[in-house]
């Protein structure tokens, strides 16, 4: 059968999760490979998902008083070097432009891996008085990081993201911004992408190059590995001092402002694929689905079916739904498999029997459940059904997360739990980077975060036995 | 007076038009200079204008069935070389990446100057059947062209734009697309930017590298020079043959599709500045204005004024207007000058006397005209006033254009008319590139376009005396 043939094209997730993932990226027509390793083409269906995410985030940013800007693509090497931790973190993965036009350049220019240095240079020009503060900027763009191992959506040498950059008069205000933007990201993950998150703080060794503190959202994938889905950084006045960004404060004295940055990328698309997808393909949460409902006529050669299906599509479109119709000459089985592969939340089948009954059959992508809906109830029932799908995806992912966090008292127990169940392992920790490193060596897990929601699992660090400072999450990360 | 002091900061356009222009770009806070020549920062106010333009164009593109995608930033040198005219046109102004991470690259990668080659590579992967056609794609991004002479907004080494790329089964359909997208651009220029355009075709020597035909919109600036504001290209099957892009047609034979591309950039922001601006600064057409109305309290220290102004702002916001209020401690004169500099279409003044009369005073940016509007009429009167401003800007620009097109019968007459009045000179032409070159040498003008709206000014080519083929426009271009 055509349906089986199509579904055969993707690897079972149980057989090879990594291959299953890349199969979905390609077969659901999210991305295509370009001629340069690690550079991917975001195809219309993938980009439309990103547009829905952008629309949500951009709206939230603006509500909170942020303004969009566009910074240059290129950073002179000398500018990148102004903040020492920052250049140490990023220089090894920069792409360098050495020729412009037909002339070799006097100074190499790096394609932005992130834009803190460019924002700092700009602020050093335009910030004068306390009246100018805060400056809350954002840009939508792509950045380059020359990674050795690359995978579509998860780790590209180029990826699409937004980067927010703000400066404030006080450390408190900057810290509040850092936390607020993490919450905006958490809302986006939880309400739009149906991905539950663990909010926490990165350790010294895992934080962003040049930041004083990095906050993170950690998600759990279907294979129980971790995905860092978004981060928000507090810089203190480290960069503003390095770039000599000053302003005249209310007391008429020169002062350094405090800075934040925060980013959300197309990596989260990889995240929801690995959270909700199944062996039939992609499952897109309704709130970010380019197509919420696909209308599929059954026995479309029979008189009146195509017309009725078209009328149905038009009605739903008028009701504000993102709806398409499949009138191709493919078989019904092929069509069903194709739209399942693309993860459309609801397939609405309409055939001669449905028409007779004045109804249509709605098939849920998440559960496969079929419901007959009277045509005159569609505008009412479909939004409710889409909401139920969104909730169910979140609930399933939350269950997966909650069922795969295990407490351990020793590195050996941590390793055993990991091998047995996968997931996140929580332990106490003394706060010493050496113990973090030792845990990594013994278990293969990196620290994911020091969660905001702390528990007291014991009194001592399981690695060194000294008094424990806090609880920390460990995991195998993408 | 504070007002005069502020206005003094920009050069008079009559004294130095180029300096007047860059003064506006900087003082109206549209752009800032970065550390790399030809790379500009698009500041919040400038970017907000671009966002309004993007929103309009993106909506039109989607209505017409185009889908957004994201192509890689980098093009391998070998890929760029596949179409010979194209590489000849663009290679001299490419920026080249030669190091990725810490390794020299085996092949240089060029930062996209435009993305035809990338779209072609992608289509060669994903196009299979006539069922897949047309493919109508667009991307919003920045591109790099290593120009020698650079100016903010008009000619940057990096600029923001959209590039549409489509392939079609027939030459006719591709040609229709090429013309249709030029019309979309013309609508954007005329209805949104209030810039009248001349639609026409580029000559062989002025067309896009690799195109069969380039259509253009030519606008006239305040100094009577020409600005090419947008172009739309028809490629025939030149690229699809060079990239071996084939599909199986309805007769089950392999065929090459036909291709178009079209672009609209931030250069048009430079265009409307030079069309509508004056010696007080920027004048933004209401339809693309980030702020349509600025509320300025008069004698704001007097009791009740600030509260009344805030209530007014809130009312207008609720009525869907893009409105801000200036409650800064600057003087009234300074505030007026500042918002004039930023080109806000309407300043709404509210002072104790206005409050007594239950009215506000609206001041038009385009004419300086003041009108007292009763408060309960504001929601009704302001949209109408904004429409009148939009129409007036267009009418003034149209008058400037119409009054500065002159017909000439000889190169000498053309040169004389140009020296006397500036503007566009129209002549007949035999179609020979050598005559085009001769005209350029004799007058300093380049050919702007062969306008769609043809006239018969005579029977012979004014350069060679052979029979004339068509009418052509000449001008000095930005």
Short mmCIF file of C-alpha atoms in Angstrom, two decimals, chain A residues 32-36 39-44 47 51 62 67-74 76 92-102 105 109 111 121-122 125-126 131 137 144 146 158 160 329, chain B residues 32-36 39-44 47 51 62 67-74 76 92-102 105 109 111 121-122 125-126 131 137 144 146 158 160 329:
data_model
loop_
_atom_site.label_atom_id
_atom_site.label_comp_id
_atom_site.label_asym_id
_atom_site.label_seq_id
_atom_site.Cartn_x
_atom_site.Cartn_y
_atom_site.Cartn_z
CA UNK A 32 17.49 20.73 2.62
CA UNK A 33 21.26 20.34 2.66
CA UNK A 34 23.36 22.95 0.92
CA UNK A 35 26.76 22.43 -0.67
CA UNK A 36 28.59 23.63 2.45
CA UNK A 39 24.66 25.10 6.24
CA UNK A 40 21.03 24.19 5.76
CA UNK A 41 18.22 25.55 3.65
CA UNK A 42 15.10 26.31 5.65
CA UNK A 43 12.32 25.22 3.28
CA UNK A 44 8.86 26.86 3.20
CA UNK A 47 10.37 28.49 7.75
CA UNK A 51 7.60 32.57 11.34
CA UNK A 62 7.58 44.68 21.88
CA UNK A 67 12.87 47.68 19.82
CA UNK A 68 14.25 45.86 16.80
CA UNK A 69 17.48 46.93 15.14
CA UNK A 70 19.91 45.50 12.57
CA UNK A 71 23.60 45.27 13.37
CA UNK A 72 26.33 44.61 10.81
CA UNK A 73 27.20 41.06 9.83
CA UNK A 74 30.95 41.50 10.29
CA UNK A 76 36.67 43.41 13.13
CA UNK A 92 37.94 29.25 17.83
CA UNK A 93 34.64 28.90 15.98
CA UNK A 94 34.63 32.06 13.88
CA UNK A 95 34.48 32.24 10.10
CA UNK A 96 36.90 34.90 8.86
CA UNK A 97 36.59 37.20 5.88
CA UNK A 98 40.02 38.09 4.53
CA UNK A 99 39.22 39.48 1.08
CA UNK A 100 36.73 42.20 0.17
CA UNK A 101 36.20 42.86 -3.51
CA UNK A 102 39.53 42.12 -5.10
CA UNK A 105 41.72 43.24 3.97
CA UNK A 109 36.60 40.41 9.82
CA UNK A 111 31.12 36.81 10.66
CA UNK A 121 30.40 49.56 20.09
CA UNK A 122 27.07 51.14 19.11
CA UNK A 125 28.40 56.05 20.42
CA UNK A 126 24.79 56.69 21.38
CA UNK A 131 17.60 59.61 30.31
CA UNK A 137 17.19 46.12 21.62
CA UNK A 144 27.80 31.55 12.29
CA UNK A 146 32.15 26.83 12.83
CA UNK A 158 24.75 28.90 10.51
CA UNK A 160 18.59 31.60 12.62
CA UNK A 329 -4.12 12.91 -7.73
CA UNK B 32 24.82 54.77 13.05
CA UNK B 33 28.23 54.06 11.54
CA UNK B 34 29.98 50.84 12.52
CA UNK B 35 33.74 50.29 12.65
CA UNK B 36 33.80 48.79 9.15
CA UNK B 39 28.48 48.73 7.24
CA UNK B 40 25.72 50.63 9.02
CA UNK B 41 23.68 50.01 12.11
CA UNK B 42 19.97 50.31 11.50
CA UNK B 43 18.74 52.00 14.68
CA UNK B 44 15.25 51.42 16.16
CA UNK B 47 14.35 49.69 11.49
CA UNK B 51 9.39 46.79 9.47
CA UNK B 62 1.87 35.84 0.47
CA UNK B 67 6.44 31.32 0.52
CA UNK B 68 9.33 32.49 2.68
CA UNK B 69 12.50 30.45 3.04
CA UNK B 70 16.02 30.96 4.39
CA UNK B 71 19.02 30.18 2.23
CA UNK B 72 22.60 29.85 3.53
CA UNK B 73 24.75 32.95 3.90
CA UNK B 74 27.74 31.47 2.05
CA UNK B 76 31.12 28.17 -2.64
CA UNK B 92 34.54 41.60 -8.28
CA UNK B 93 32.45 42.79 -5.33
CA UNK B 94 32.32 39.65 -3.20
CA UNK B 95 33.59 39.30 0.35
CA UNK B 96 35.42 35.99 0.73
CA UNK B 97 35.61 33.70 3.73
CA UNK B 98 38.88 31.79 3.71
CA UNK B 99 39.12 30.48 7.28
CA UNK B 100 36.50 28.54 9.23
CA UNK B 101 37.23 27.88 12.89
CA UNK B 102 40.98 27.52 13.02
CA UNK B 105 39.12 26.35 3.89
CA UNK B 109 33.21 30.86 0.27
CA UNK B 111 29.10 35.94 1.39
CA UNK B 121 21.19 24.52 -6.30
CA UNK B 122 18.19 23.90 -4.04
CA UNK B 125 17.44 18.91 -5.46
CA UNK B 126 13.73 19.38 -4.93
CA UNK B 131 3.15 19.17 -10.22
CA UNK B 137 9.99 31.69 -2.88
CA UNK B 144 27.07 42.02 0.83
CA UNK B 146 32.04 45.31 -1.61
CA UNK B 158 25.83 45.32 3.50
CA UNK B 160 18.84 44.64 4.05
CA UNK B 329 11.99 67.92 30.36
#
